[in-house]
Amino acid sequence: MTTYIGLIPAIPFLGFLILGLYGQKMHGKIAGYIGTGAVGISAFLTFMVAARYLNGLPEIKSYTVTLWQWISAGNLNVNISFSLDALSLIFIFVITFVGFLIHMYSIEFMAGDERFSKFFAYMNLFVGSMLVLVLANNMLVLYMGWEGVGLCSYLLIGFWYKEPENGYAARKAFIFTRVGDTAMILGIFLLFLNFGTLNIHQIMQQAPEKWMTGSAIATVTAALLLGGALGKSAQLPLQSWLPDAMAGPSPVSALIHAATMVTAGVYLIARTHILFALAPVVQTAVAVIGAATLLIAGFSALAQHDIKRILAYSTISQIGYMFLALGVGAWSAAVFHFMIHAFFKALLFLGAGAIILALDEEHDIFKMGGLRKKMPVIFITYLVASASLAALPLVTAGFYSKDQILWYSFSSQSGGLWLWIAGIFGAFLTALYSFRMVFITFYGEAKTEPSMKVGKLILIPLVVLAVLSVLGGLVELPQAWGNFRPFSNLLHNVLPATTIHKKEGLEVVFELISATIVLIGVYLAYLFYIKKPWLVKSYEHSRLNEFFYRGWDFDKVYDVLLVKPIVWLAEIDEKDFFNWFNTGVSKVALFGNRVLSLTQNGKLRWYLMSFAIGIALILTYMIYR
Amino acid sequence: MILIDLIIVLLIGAILAWITGKWNSVLPRIISLAALVVDLFLIIPEVVGAATNQTKWLVDIDLSWIPAFGINLHLALDGLSLMMLLLTFFMGIVSVIISWKEINKRVGFFHFNLLMTLTGVVGVFLSLDLFLFYFFWELMLVPLYFMIGIWGHKNSTAVAYKFFLYTQAGGLLMLISILALYFIHGQTTGVYTFDYLQLIGTKMPASVAFLLMLGFLAAFLVKLPMIPLHTWLTEVYSEAPTAVLLSALLLKTGAYGLFRFVVPLFPFAARSFAPVGMVLGVIAILYGAKLAFAQTDLKRLIAYISVSHVGFILLGIFAFNEIAYQGVVMQMLTQGISTGALLIMAEQLSERLHTRDINQMGGLWEKVPIMGTIGLIFTMASLGLPGFGNFIAELLVLLGVFKTNVTAAVLASLGLVAAAIYSLRILQKVFYGRKSKNWEIHDLSIREKLVAGSMIIIIVGMGLFPKPVLNIAKPVVLKSLNTQNDSAFLKSQESKTKVMAENTCFLKPLNR
Amino acid sequence: MLTVPLKILLLFAGTLFLLGLAGLLVRRNIIFMLMSIEIMLNSAGLVFIAAGRHWGQPDGQVMFIFILAVAAVEVSIGLALILQVYHHYKTLDVDAISKLRDHN
Amino acid sequence: MTETDFLSLTPLLIITIAPVVIMLIISIYRKYEIIFGFSLVSLLTAFVSLFIVQPLLPHRIDHLMVFDLYSLFFLGIIFFSAFLIMLLSHDYFKHLEGFREEYFIILFTATLGASLLAVANHFIIFFLGFELLSISLYILIAFQKKKDYPLEAGIKYLILASVSSAFLLFGMALIYTALGTMGFQGIADAISKMGVASPILVIGFGMMMVGIGFKLALAPFHMWTSDVYQGAPAPVSGYIATVSKGGVMAVFIRFFFDIKGFSNQDFFIVISAIAIFSMFVGNLLAIRQQNLKRLLGYSSIANMGYLIIILLIGNNDGARAAIFYMLSYFVTVIGAFGVISLLSTKNREAEKIEDFKGLFWKRPWIAIVLTLSLLSLAGIPLTAGFIAKFYVIFEGVKSGLMLLVFSMIINSVIGLYYYIRVIAVMFSTGEETTKLPSLSIIGNVALTMISISILILGVYPGWLIDMIMKLVAL
């Protein structure tokens, strides 16, 4: 068991090493098969581990494997060790399984790229790092994975490096997340100083004993960790890197910027939920940030033209839901939504990628249209995913996960009406923009002809993910419906159940409300984008929409507040102010030299004069002291 | 005797290289490589000892040199010096290999200077006699001066002056402090000696100790270099030939000096200097980062990166705890390698492109993917990505500092963000983007790959398995922290000391 | 016999010395400069003699004889050099002989 | 005169007789090599005789002279330096036209003058040595009387040295007037008995300072230095920089220590001021100097500035440091001038720094010697100058002369700049411009001796310092 846990991240790393060192020499798609195979083995191992884990329940709730001692300095002892519990099990399942599908997809998607093997190397490195992140049983090891995925994100966003914009997007992503990471490492320091260990399990055990609920130290620590989570998960105010990150290839967007890495923040908060519970202020902030983010991103998604940017904003918005759930203490609901979101969002990105590939790098949905008949499989899967995203009642997995969040946002201890209103309005927006996307892309008249047919390696992952997007929700049904909840039961080994402060029966009512609203949203999308497009013509061109389009001008604010001053500061002093010291000293010396040199004029009588003056000075001093 | 052998091997190698250089240009290279490899193998056995022996000096030689002044040829090896020596020899070998083809005029004399510089460096790392230390400290300057001046780029002569003058000025101030310490010790105990071990714990009034410490700091902070004494470094980096990545090594002598001499000799003064030291460290980190971001000359940029990194060393040293000190030791090693590697890359680029201006580069990944990958790896290392040794170093330093001074740690951690900004700028400008010109350049040769590969292995190795290093450093770290604890008892006696020292009258007033 | 007080002699010698110095600074002809030096040397001799008498010792006069001898040697060498200078420069103006100098 | 008097005078007698014999030889058979050989042997004999004399010490000859280990050491330094200079002169004067054998005669008389200064214990000997040295130097400087530079240098030195002698004499006369004695001991006793110094005495000491300051080239009496160094033949410049200064320094230290000048606050401050002023003036003047001889002249101003710090230390340690410093400084400077004289040809002096461009690649051996010398002047380890400077700073710190030590350090850095500037030129890649003369065996021997001395003093100075410490006491 423990060997397998170690092997799960190790195999993708091995794949990375092989591809990194020898990839250049591999012909054809071999590199792709190796990369996919590595993740596939990991996925297989994950299934085995999962089976054993479930078998071992409820006696053994977590397994730990220590590989080697990493750091030992003073009282800081850090081991490279992994531990597997229900939470990380779900994450590694999503990472390896969805990762495997996306790798498979990439073999075809990236075929012919001159850096084919590099791509798979980076992807394998990513999967490995992500697995380290979620398996880590130590904050520092977690941080290692955390930064590792950041690196891969950077590399993959800038994968097509020849376009400078891609490079800039990659840099932006890295720096934004780095800001969060720095807050996080400070939080880790605080943990270490207070608990003398970085072992997550021990910290979580000691925290409630050592720290009072709402104490300053707990609040600061939780806030710092939250900083890391905000950066990685693209939440307010560090969200604006994610839309730009779409510069990467579509599988990258699917894997990193939809399914896995961006949800690392969710994982972190869930993992350290005890700290957040000790800091109610911060926890509330998580909920508020989540709610605000989901709305802001929802509006922006509605304004985009680029299919991938729509999905990017949608991702931000959906992670906003997860944060909302975390903020109200609905830990398992957040994780549930994470999983379902991974399925349908990965599917959306992969579908979008397939479309873009077929249409020769066309990103603008208004230049697509009518693709329904030309790419039926893609259409159906895309439709399924969008429905799931929009949380179409009953038939989609998204409905189950999102409605659980909406319900808890109202009913849980720290939930409330306003959070729920934000959530429900967000749901409306989600329905609207996701079906806007579907209708514009697949209906109407065809504006661009697909230049190629996509192959099986692309279609298989789409279908598998589509199935999951529909059926995935069945692992967790609303309480009112017979209380079939294996998912949260599993998670309750790690995460506490959500306490509900409202009447249980209300849930059905709320579900009806949200279902209605979603349906209204879908209908309005149909109305606006198929039936009567003129209705929204004026809005589409309004300043407000432009504002949403630009992502609420966050970039502009950062530009004015941070980028410009820094660049200015750099430019005014490029030559290094401290050089005055050198130039000053040498000027003084040269001046002295010139002056003294004048006295050395070769004139004998002048020299005699200096004798006379010298003796005069000496005698004057000695006599009239 | 092994320690003397180390020095003698280098000296003989130096002379042989020079002599043979008259007839053949390959022989000197082989000779200096051989000398370094021999030295490396000579000390490798000590590594085993270092891992087990936790208290004493591993090797200790004490011979009389100038008895009239109490000057001895006292060389000793402990974990810290052992690691610094390993780094020295490794970097020495790297620079010989790197300069194998690049240096093709006056090869013999070049290698003479290279080995002489290394002799000085090795001497500095081994000396336990302050005079001897100063001797080696000064000794390494001249050959280095020649290397910069003769084999450097356009302005190298002027740069070499600057370097020489700066370090010399610092060194002379240190000399005064050494002498003053010698006399104070002599006057209070009657034993006139330059021996480091005996001078530790010399009793003196706090104000005097502070002044003397400033003298030492002058030498070490120039070498580090600390802002505002850093300007020589940027120019040396930009003008010196590749092999003067040795200069990256020289910086370590400054850090080593702080570690070995300032803290143990002046425990209280160092403590009272700590706030200033920390401020300087933070300034170095941030100001260095800021300037690195502003540069367009690749090598100057790297120089400022190194200024920024050195801030961590300074910060860590004045944190006075074990974690930070371990971090400092790590930082000394890893920064040497990562900055060295970046410098090598920069030199390889500028040699191929005939420009160092990053605005003229761009899109080079396509042409030189291997170099790009290596550049990427070391950029990531230098921005402190986990998995590389630099991360461990910066983490430990920050953590240690965090323990003692939260503000400094928080400000310094801004350096991590800044590091991301300037480091990625290198990648963006050099390797990413469109090709600015149709460069016709070749990728790394096998020789260059070998060097880069070994450096990658070491830096990753230190990132993933830093424990051997930390273990070897541990006794040293504890030792230098213990002198501070010992001095807790001194403090109680300080009032007594003060009277005594005033009687002995260190600074004779002009009462004639 | 009239005795001149030491003070007067010292003042006289001092004046001579200053005159010699002034002559050196004012005159440009090397021969005159040489003469001024002679005056300075002799003023020193005068002090020696005066002091010797004051202390009733022969030392002062012994010293004076030395001074005379030395001055003679100096002048002879000086004149030899002046001769060469005149051959070479065709002038005795000391300011003209200033090729050795810092060149700015 | 007793037998011991004579015996202890042996070294001086040898170098007194030598020039007479040379004159005789010249009149019989004028042959350069023979004269040269004889001179060398005489000087060597004189040097060796120092060891014979040593057991007789200390010995005084009336009030006039004193033979103790201090003076013996100085005599040794003077003879050794003169010996080296003689070796280096061989090639230089061999090429000259006309009579050149007389050079050695004058060299002996000059050395005799310096030696007299080293043993002087009385104003008469002081003055005699001083003048003997000066007058010999006039001739040496203007030895090539047909050339304009040496002539000009000769005239300048003649006038200025005479003036300084006049000052010295006048000062001596005033002191004699005030105290009624001319022996150093007598003066010291008289001063210690006297309560307040009379103005005459003060003026006397002040005027003596001019004389001594001139000879040591201390600011503000320094201006002749580089003109004369430039004009004189290179070996003679070396001689002025070393032997002449050595003699004057010897007597100055003895006199100053005898009268306990360092404990007089006036002297202390005046000499400190002169020292600091000399260091700065010398070093600043040298910064941009393009002529190596002038540069060495300026550097000697600064070096004498460092050296008189020792005067203020005022104890045996100071005297010992002075001896060590002078020895290493002399060897070093002779090395530098030696290189110049060996590279000079009949018609031109190799004095421009550009003349040395790329020297290292053309004539590595000679360039190494010059490099060693310059590094030693700069005080870089492995060379004598390092230990010497260390020694001076050592004693300075010990006596708490912090201001002086700090200005010495600042100046060391400035000095470093121009020394390495020359080195840089030697190591730069120059095109073949000037044709360099080839070295004779004698020149090579001299250079080897010099470099070995520099290195020995730099690497293993322990034995010498021990010896100095054991033997020398004032």
CSV table of C-alpha atoms in Angstrom, one decimal, chain C residues 9-21 35-51 64 67-68 71, chain D residues 163 165-167 169-174 177 207:
chain,number,residue,atom,x,y,z
C,9,LEU,CA,75.2,88.9,16.5
C,10,LEU,CA,72.3,86.5,16.2
C,11,LEU,CA,70.1,89.2,14.8
C,12,PHE,CA,72.7,90.2,12.3
C,13,ALA,CA,73.3,86.6,11.3
C,14,GLY,CA,69.5,86.1,11.0
C,15,THR,CA,69.3,89.1,8.8
C,16,LEU,CA,72.1,87.8,6.6
C,17,PHE,CA,70.3,84.5,6.4
C,18,LEU,CA,67.0,86.1,5.4
C,19,LEU,CA,68.8,88.3,2.9
C,20,GLY,CA,70.4,85.3,1.4
C,21,LEU,CA,67.0,83.6,1.2
C,35,MET,CA,76.2,83.8,-4.0
C,36,SER,CA,73.1,84.0,-2.0
C,37,ILE,CA,73.7,80.5,-0.7
C,38,GLU,CA,77.2,81.5,0.2
C,39,ILE,CA,75.7,84.3,2.3
C,40,MET,CA,73.3,81.9,4.0
C,41,LEU,CA,76.1,79.5,4.8
C,42,ASN,CA,78.3,82.2,6.1
C,43,SER,CA,75.5,83.6,8.3
C,44,ALA,CA,75.3,80.1,9.9
C,45,GLY,CA,79.1,80.3,10.3
C,46,LEU,CA,78.8,83.6,12.0
C,47,VAL,CA,76.3,82.1,14.5
C,48,PHE,CA,78.7,79.3,15.2
C,49,ILE,CA,81.5,81.6,15.9
C,50,ALA,CA,79.4,83.9,18.1
C,51,ALA,CA,78.1,80.9,20.0
C,64,PHE,CA,83.2,77.3,10.8
C,67,ILE,CA,81.7,75.2,6.7
C,68,LEU,CA,84.3,77.1,4.8
C,71,ALA,CA,81.2,75.9,0.9
D,163,VAL,CA,69.9,75.8,0.7
D,165,SER,CA,72.3,72.6,4.2
D,166,ALA,CA,72.2,76.2,5.0
D,167,PHE,CA,69.0,75.7,6.9
D,169,LEU,CA,73.5,74.5,9.6
D,170,PHE,CA,71.7,77.5,10.8
D,171,GLY,CA,69.5,75.3,12.9
D,172,MET,CA,72.5,73.6,14.3
D,173,ALA,CA,74.1,76.9,15.1
D,174,LEU,CA,71.1,78.1,16.9
D,177,THR,CA,73.9,78.8,20.7
D,207,MET,CA,65.3,74.9,10.7
